Coordinates of C-alpha atoms in Angstrom, one line a residue:
M5 CA -0.3 0.0 0.1
K6 CA 1.7 3.6 -0.9
K7 CA 2.4 6.3 1.6
I8 CA 0.6 9.6 1.4
A9 CA 1.2 12.4 4.1
L10 CA -1.9 15.7 4.7
L11 CA 0.5 18.6 4.8
I12 CA -1.1 21.4 6.8
P13 CA -0.4 24.0 9.3
D14 CA -2.9 22.7 11.8
F15 CA -6.4 21.2 12.7
Q16 CA -7.8 23.4 15.0
I17 CA -9.5 25.9 13.3
G18 CA -11.4 27.1 9.6
G19 CA -12.1 25.0 6.5
M20 CA -8.7 23.7 5.4
P21 CA -9.0 21.3 8.0
V22 CA -12.8 20.6 7.8
V23 CA -11.8 19.3 4.2
A24 CA -8.0 17.5 5.1
S25 CA -10.4 15.2 7.7
R26 CA -12.6 14.8 4.3
L27 CA -9.9 13.2 2.5
I28 CA -8.2 11.5 5.1
E29 CA -11.7 9.7 5.2
F30 CA -11.5 9.0 1.8
L31 CA -7.9 8.5 1.1
M32 CA -7.5 5.7 3.4
K33 CA -9.4 2.9 1.7
K34 CA -6.3 3.1 -0.9
Y35 CA -3.5 4.4 1.0
E36 CA -1.5 4.2 4.3
V37 CA -1.9 8.4 5.6
T38 CA -0.5 10.0 7.6
L39 CA -1.1 13.4 8.7
I40 CA 1.6 15.7 9.3
L41 CA 0.7 19.4 11.6
I42 CA 3.5 22.2 11.1
R43 CA 2.4 23.4 14.7
N44 CA 2.9 21.3 17.1
D45 CA 1.1 23.2 19.8
C46 CA -2.6 23.8 19.0
E47 CA -5.5 21.3 19.6
I48 CA -7.3 18.5 17.2
K49 CA -10.5 19.3 17.1
Y50 CA -11.5 18.0 13.8
D51 CA -12.1 14.4 12.8
T52 CA -8.2 12.2 12.3
F53 CA -9.7 8.7 11.8
D54 CA -6.7 7.4 14.0
V55 CA -3.9 7.6 11.3
R56 CA -0.8 8.8 12.5
V57 CA 0.1 12.0 13.1
L58 CA 3.4 13.7 13.1
R59 CA 4.0 17.1 14.4
V60 CA 7.2 19.6 13.4
S61 CA 7.3 22.9 15.8
A62 CA 5.5 26.0 17.9
N63 CA 4.6 28.7 16.2
G64 CA 6.3 32.1 16.6
D65 CA 5.3 35.4 18.1
N66 CA 7.5 37.2 16.4
F67 CA 8.6 38.0 13.1
Y68 CA 12.5 36.5 13.8
Q69 CA 11.1 33.5 15.3
K70 CA 9.4 33.1 12.5
F71 CA 12.2 33.9 10.5
Y72 CA 14.0 31.4 12.5
L73 CA 11.5 28.5 13.0
F74 CA 10.7 29.0 8.8
F75 CA 14.3 27.2 8.5
K76 CA 13.8 24.9 11.1
R77 CA 10.9 23.4 10.0
M78 CA 12.3 22.8 6.2
I79 CA 14.7 20.7 7.7
V80 CA 12.6 18.7 10.2
L81 CA 10.1 17.9 7.2
S82 CA 12.9 17.6 5.1
R83 CA 14.4 14.5 7.7
I84 CA 10.5 13.6 8.1
F85 CA 10.2 13.2 4.1
H86 CA 13.1 11.8 3.5
N87 CA 13.1 8.9 6.2
E88 CA 9.0 7.9 4.5
K89 CA 9.4 8.0 1.0
F90 CA 5.7 9.2 0.4
A91 CA 4.5 8.5 -3.0
L92 CA 2.6 11.7 -2.6
V93 CA 2.3 15.0 -0.7
I94 CA -0.8 16.9 -0.3
S95 CA -0.7 20.0 1.2
F96 CA -3.3 22.9 2.7
G97 CA -2.5 26.7 2.4
A98 CA 0.8 28.9 1.6
L99 CA 3.0 28.0 4.2
A100 CA 2.4 24.2 3.9
N101 CA 2.7 24.5 -0.2
I102 CA 5.6 26.3 0.0
F103 CA 7.3 23.4 1.6
N104 CA 5.6 20.7 0.0
S105 CA 6.8 22.7 -3.6
L106 CA 10.3 23.0 -2.0
L107 CA 10.8 19.8 -0.7
I108 CA 8.5 17.4 -2.4
R109 CA 8.3 19.0 -6.4
R110 CA 6.7 16.6 -8.8
R111 CA 5.1 14.5 -6.0
S112 CA 3.6 17.1 -4.0
I113 CA -0.4 18.2 -4.7
I114 CA -0.4 21.5 -3.2
T115 CA -4.2 23.4 -2.4
E116 CA -5.4 26.8 -1.9
H117 CA -8.3 28.0 -0.7
N118 CA -8.2 32.0 -0.5
I119 CA -7.4 35.0 -3.2
K120 CA -4.2 35.4 -2.6
T121 CA -3.4 39.0 -4.2
I122 CA -5.8 40.1 -1.7
E123 CA -4.9 38.0 1.5
N124 CA -1.3 39.2 0.8
R125 CA -2.0 42.4 0.7
Q126 CA -4.2 42.4 3.8
W127 CA -0.6 41.0 5.4
G128 CA 1.4 44.1 5.0
A129 CA 5.5 43.2 4.4
R130 CA 4.5 39.0 5.3
G131 CA 2.2 39.2 2.5
M132 CA 4.3 40.3 -0.1
I133 CA 6.8 37.5 1.1
Y134 CA 4.9 35.4 0.4
S135 CA 3.6 36.6 -2.7
L136 CA 7.0 36.1 -3.8
L137 CA 7.9 32.4 -2.8
I138 CA 4.5 31.6 -4.3
K139 CA 5.9 32.8 -7.8
V140 CA 8.8 31.1 -6.9
T141 CA 8.1 27.5 -5.2
Y142 CA 4.2 27.0 -6.7
P143 CA 5.9 26.1 -10.7
L144 CA 7.5 23.0 -9.4
S145 CA 5.3 21.2 -7.6
G146 CA 3.3 18.7 -9.9
R147 CA -0.1 20.2 -9.4
I148 CA -1.8 22.9 -8.2
V149 CA -5.7 22.9 -7.0
A150 CA -7.7 25.5 -6.8
V151 CA -11.4 25.1 -4.8
S152 CA -13.2 27.5 -7.0
S153 CA -12.2 28.8 -10.1
G154 CA -12.3 32.0 -8.6
V155 CA -9.1 30.9 -7.0
K156 CA -8.0 29.6 -10.1
K157 CA -8.3 32.7 -11.9
D158 CA -6.2 34.9 -9.4
L159 CA -3.4 31.9 -9.3
E160 CA -3.1 32.6 -13.2
E161 CA -3.6 35.9 -13.7
N162 CA -1.7 37.4 -10.7
F163 CA 1.0 34.5 -10.1
G164 CA 1.6 33.5 -13.5
L165 CA 1.2 29.6 -12.7
H166 CA -0.2 27.5 -15.1
N167 CA -0.5 24.1 -13.8
V168 CA -3.4 25.0 -11.7
I169 CA -6.9 23.0 -11.4
T170 CA -10.2 23.9 -10.0
I171 CA -11.7 20.6 -7.5
Y172 CA -14.5 22.2 -5.3
N173 CA -13.9 21.4 -1.4
P174 CA -15.9 17.9 -0.1
V175 CA -19.2 17.8 1.0
D176 CA -21.1 15.5 2.3
L177 CA -24.5 16.2 1.0
S178 CA -26.3 13.4 3.2
I179 CA -24.7 14.1 6.3
L180 CA -25.4 17.6 6.2
H181 CA -29.4 16.9 6.2
K182 CA -28.9 14.1 8.4
Q183 CA -26.6 15.8 11.2
R184 CA -28.5 18.5 13.3
E185 CA -28.0 18.8 17.2
S186 CA -31.2 20.0 19.1
L187 CA -30.5 23.8 20.3
S188 CA -30.1 25.2 24.7
N189 CA -33.1 26.5 25.3
S190 CA -32.4 30.4 25.5
V191 CA -30.7 30.0 21.7
N192 CA -34.0 28.0 20.7
E193 CA -36.1 30.4 22.3
I194 CA -34.1 33.7 19.9
F195 CA -34.5 32.1 16.6
E196 CA -38.8 30.9 17.3
K197 CA -39.7 33.9 18.2
H198 CA -38.0 36.4 15.6
A199 CA -36.7 37.0 12.0
V200 CA -32.6 35.9 12.2
I201 CA -30.4 37.1 10.3
L202 CA -27.3 35.0 11.0
Y203 CA -23.4 35.8 10.6
V204 CA -21.5 32.5 10.8
G205 CA -17.9 32.1 11.2
R206 CA -14.5 33.4 12.7
I207 CA -15.2 36.8 13.8
T208 CA -12.2 38.5 11.8
D209 CA -11.5 41.5 9.9
T210 CA -12.2 39.4 5.7
K211 CA -15.3 38.3 7.5
Q212 CA -16.1 41.7 8.2
P213 CA -18.7 41.1 11.2
L214 CA -18.2 45.1 12.2
E215 CA -19.7 45.9 8.9
L216 CA -22.5 43.8 8.9
L217 CA -23.9 45.5 12.9
K218 CA -23.7 48.7 10.8
I219 CA -25.9 47.3 8.0
F220 CA -28.4 45.8 10.5
S221 CA -28.2 48.6 12.7
Q222 CA -30.2 50.8 9.6
V223 CA -32.3 47.7 8.8
S224 CA -33.9 47.1 12.2
E225 CA -34.9 50.9 12.5
K226 CA -37.9 49.5 9.6
V227 CA -38.3 45.8 10.8
D228 CA -39.3 45.3 14.3
N229 CA -39.2 41.7 14.8
A230 CA -35.9 41.1 13.3
V231 CA -32.3 40.8 15.1
L232 CA -28.8 39.5 13.7
A233 CA -26.8 36.6 15.2
Y234 CA -23.4 36.0 15.3
A235 CA -22.1 31.9 15.5
G236 CA -18.4 32.1 15.9
T237 CA -15.2 33.0 17.6
G238 CA -12.0 35.1 16.6
D239 CA -9.4 37.9 17.2
L240 CA -11.9 40.6 16.8
L241 CA -14.5 39.2 19.0
D242 CA -13.6 41.7 21.5
K243 CA -13.9 44.7 19.7
L244 CA -17.6 43.5 18.8
E245 CA -19.1 43.8 21.7
V246 CA -18.4 46.7 22.9
A247 CA -19.9 48.2 19.5
V248 CA -22.6 45.6 20.0
K249 CA -23.0 47.1 23.8
G250 CA -22.5 50.5 22.8
S251 CA -25.1 50.4 20.3
P252 CA -29.3 51.2 19.7
V253 CA -29.7 47.3 18.8
Q254 CA -27.9 45.7 21.7
N255 CA -31.0 44.2 22.8
K256 CA -31.3 42.7 19.2
V257 CA -27.8 41.3 18.7
F258 CA -27.1 37.8 20.1
I259 CA -23.4 36.8 20.5
L260 CA -23.7 32.9 20.3
G261 CA -19.9 32.3 20.3
Y262 CA -18.9 28.7 19.2
Q263 CA -21.9 26.2 18.4
K264 CA -21.4 22.9 17.3
N265 CA -25.5 22.9 16.2
I266 CA -24.7 25.4 13.8
L267 CA -26.8 23.1 11.4
Q268 CA -29.7 24.0 13.4
L269 CA -29.1 27.2 13.4
M270 CA -28.7 27.6 10.0
K271 CA -31.8 25.8 9.4
M272 CA -34.2 27.9 11.8
A273 CA -32.3 31.3 10.4
L274 CA -34.5 33.2 7.6
V275 CA -30.9 34.1 6.7
T276 CA -27.7 33.6 6.7
V277 CA -25.2 36.5 5.1
L278 CA -21.8 36.4 4.3
V279 CA -19.6 40.5 4.0
S280 CA -16.5 38.8 3.4
T281 CA -13.8 40.3 1.2
N282 CA -11.8 37.3 1.2
E283 CA -13.0 33.5 0.4
G284 CA -11.9 30.4 -1.5
L285 CA -14.9 28.9 -1.7
P286 CA -16.9 28.9 1.2
N287 CA -18.5 26.3 3.4
V288 CA -20.9 27.9 5.4
L289 CA -22.5 28.9 2.2
I290 CA -23.1 25.6 1.1
E291 CA -23.9 24.4 4.4
S292 CA -26.9 26.8 4.8
I293 CA -28.3 26.1 1.8
S294 CA -28.4 22.6 2.7
Q295 CA -30.7 23.5 5.5
G296 CA -33.2 24.9 3.2
T297 CA -32.2 28.6 4.3
P298 CA -31.4 30.9 1.8
V299 CA -28.3 33.0 1.8
I300 CA -27.2 36.4 0.7
A301 CA -23.2 36.6 0.1
N302 CA -20.7 39.5 -1.1
D303 CA -19.3 38.8 -5.0
I304 CA -16.6 38.8 -3.9
L305 CA -13.6 36.8 -6.2
A306 CA -14.2 33.4 -5.6
G307 CA -16.4 31.3 -4.2
P308 CA -20.4 33.0 -4.0
R309 CA -21.1 33.1 -7.9
E310 CA -20.3 29.3 -8.2
I311 CA -22.3 28.8 -5.0
L312 CA -25.1 30.4 -5.5
S313 CA -25.2 29.4 -8.7
N314 CA -25.2 25.6 -8.3
G315 CA -21.6 25.8 -10.0
Y316 CA -23.2 27.4 -13.7
I317 CA -21.6 30.7 -13.0
T318 CA -17.8 30.1 -12.8
S319 CA -16.7 32.9 -15.1
Y320 CA -15.4 36.2 -12.8
S321 CA -14.9 38.2 -16.3
R322 CA -19.1 38.9 -16.6
T323 CA -20.7 41.6 -15.4
L324 CA -23.6 40.6 -13.2
K325 CA -26.3 43.6 -12.0
Y326 CA -26.6 43.8 -8.4
P327 CA -28.9 42.2 -6.1
L328 CA -29.2 39.3 -8.5
K329 CA -31.2 36.5 -7.3
L330 CA -29.8 33.4 -8.3
I331 CA -31.0 29.4 -7.3
N332 CA -29.3 29.8 -4.1
G333 CA -30.3 33.1 -2.3
Y334 CA -28.8 37.1 -3.6
L335 CA -25.7 37.7 -4.6
T336 CA -24.6 41.4 -3.3
R337 CA -22.3 44.1 -4.8
P338 CA -19.3 44.1 -2.4
V339 CA -19.3 45.9 1.0
L340 CA -16.0 46.7 1.7
D341 CA -15.5 49.2 4.9
N342 CA -12.9 47.6 6.5
N343 CA -14.7 46.9 9.9
K344 CA -15.0 50.4 10.3
I345 CA -18.5 51.7 11.7
S346 CA -18.0 54.6 10.0
V347 CA -20.4 58.2 10.3
G348 CA -22.2 59.1 7.0
E349 CA -23.7 58.2 4.1
N350 CA -24.0 54.8 3.0
T351 CA -22.1 53.3 0.2
Q352 CA -24.3 52.3 -2.7
A353 CA -23.1 48.4 -2.2
E354 CA -24.4 49.0 1.7
S355 CA -27.6 50.7 0.0
E356 CA -28.8 47.6 -1.9
L357 CA -28.5 45.8 0.8
I358 CA -30.4 47.6 3.4
E359 CA -33.1 47.7 1.4
L360 CA -32.6 43.7 0.7
L361 CA -32.8 42.6 3.9
I362 CA -35.7 45.3 4.5
S363 CA -37.5 43.6 2.2
I364 CA -37.2 40.1 3.1
C365 CA -37.4 40.1 6.7
R366 CA -40.7 41.7 5.5
D367 CA -41.7 38.8 3.3
N368 CA -43.2 35.9 5.0
C369 CA -42.6 33.5 2.0
F370 CA -39.3 34.5 1.3
K371 CA -37.8 30.7 1.5
Q372 CA -39.9 29.1 -0.1
K373 CA -39.2 31.1 -3.3
F374 CA -35.8 29.7 -4.0
N375 CA -35.3 26.1 -5.4
L376 CA -32.3 25.3 -3.5
D377 CA -29.2 23.1 -5.6
I378 CA -26.0 22.2 -4.3
S379 CA -25.7 19.2 -5.6
S380 CA -22.2 20.2 -7.6
F381 CA -20.7 20.1 -5.1
G382 CA -21.3 16.2 -3.5
K383 CA -18.3 14.3 -2.3
S384 CA -18.2 12.6 -4.6
K385 CA -17.5 14.0 -7.9
T386 CA -14.4 15.6 -5.7
F387 CA -13.3 12.6 -4.3
E388 CA -13.6 11.3 -7.7
K389 CA -11.2 14.3 -9.2
Y390 CA -8.7 13.0 -6.8
D391 CA -8.1 10.2 -7.4
S392 CA -7.2 10.6 -10.7
L393 CA -5.3 13.3 -10.1
I394 CA -3.5 11.2 -6.9
H395 CA -2.9 8.5 -9.9
D396 CA -1.7 10.1 -12.6
I397 CA 0.9 11.9 -10.5
V398 CA 1.7 8.3 -8.6
L399 CA 1.8 6.4 -12.5
A400 CA 4.1 9.5 -13.8
Q401 CA 6.4 8.4 -10.9
R402 CA 6.2 4.8 -11.7
D403 CA 6.9 5.4 -15.6
S404 CA 9.8 7.6 -14.6
G405 CA 11.2 5.2 -12.6
D406 CA 11.0 2.0 -15.2
S407 CA 12.7 4.3 -17.3
I408 CA 15.6 5.1 -15.0
M409 CA 15.6 1.4 -14.2
K410 CA 15.7 0.4 -18.5
K411 CA 18.8 3.0 -19.1
S412 CA 20.9 2.2 -16.4
K413 CA 20.4 -1.5 -17.5
N414 CA 21.5 -0.3 -20.8
R415 CA 24.3 1.3 -19.9
N416 CA 25.1 -1.9 -17.7
N417 CA 25.1 -4.1 -21.0
S418 CA 26.5 -2.1 -23.0

């Protein structure tokens, strides 16, 4: 049985560990799988299916420690790869991808889950370094997987990469339809008595939770029964809590924190809203749609167009008219306010979203007006593509090895 490794920063938070966990479950049926975590100081919160787990090092606190750790991790990983002799390594995220490309080269599959142009710009100087490393190292890999056509477009047009294929994240639609945990009495009461606008995800800058609070404050002036619920945690949580306490809508905003029963929240919500500045293929939208709840999402470069259209709109060059109603919800003009609750007139995007939310909250039949369909994102299609990709890379290695053996025999015979 051939050995395959999955290389990822941690298994604690975010969409990448979810994807990796689902891939482990699929790959372990055919391969001996090892999970390699770059960080050794994080809790494992997703199912590893009891595969072997190797850890590299703790994280650094400042630039100088991170710079030192980059080379230390490179040495440790080089030793692991040399000893284990994996047939293939699949990596997740820029740091893991850089290590994978440099050390494994053509035996690597690297996966990109975000628009790196935007993300690196937000990271400042560190992002500039990452942009350079991506351009230098990613071409060394065996294949680059983008989780959406938008991510693929960014990698090709802004980083000059050509070895890119789009494979959607694996989603187990059957589990999404069944897996619903009950809510606490207090949370259940919120969702039963009100029209809930739901925010799900990390409470962090790129998700713009404060911008959504600003928008909801104006929606609330026109709709008495509407409330806003935040499900998640993150580095902007304290700032959000302070903003809510000081706002006129503090009694209509509920910060629920981390929730295990997120699917039940989605099922009971009126609508799930995503106003992120950067995504790859946001699972929160797929999960909400699976529970019968339409979504509203910023028409950013990657993800929402494809999800809201069930994979039928994959071109990001096409100009759209907002708000655009699709089979899974509304696509809206990107709201970009960088989490500052500004005073003064609203932007066009803010005004459009406010009016849309007001009309939705007043519509008693809103959910029934959508033919929700996420069939394009089923895990069977994703696994089929990964299976083919892995087979091609492993086969290419075998053919290359056979060729080297033949040349060696010919030289010995001569």
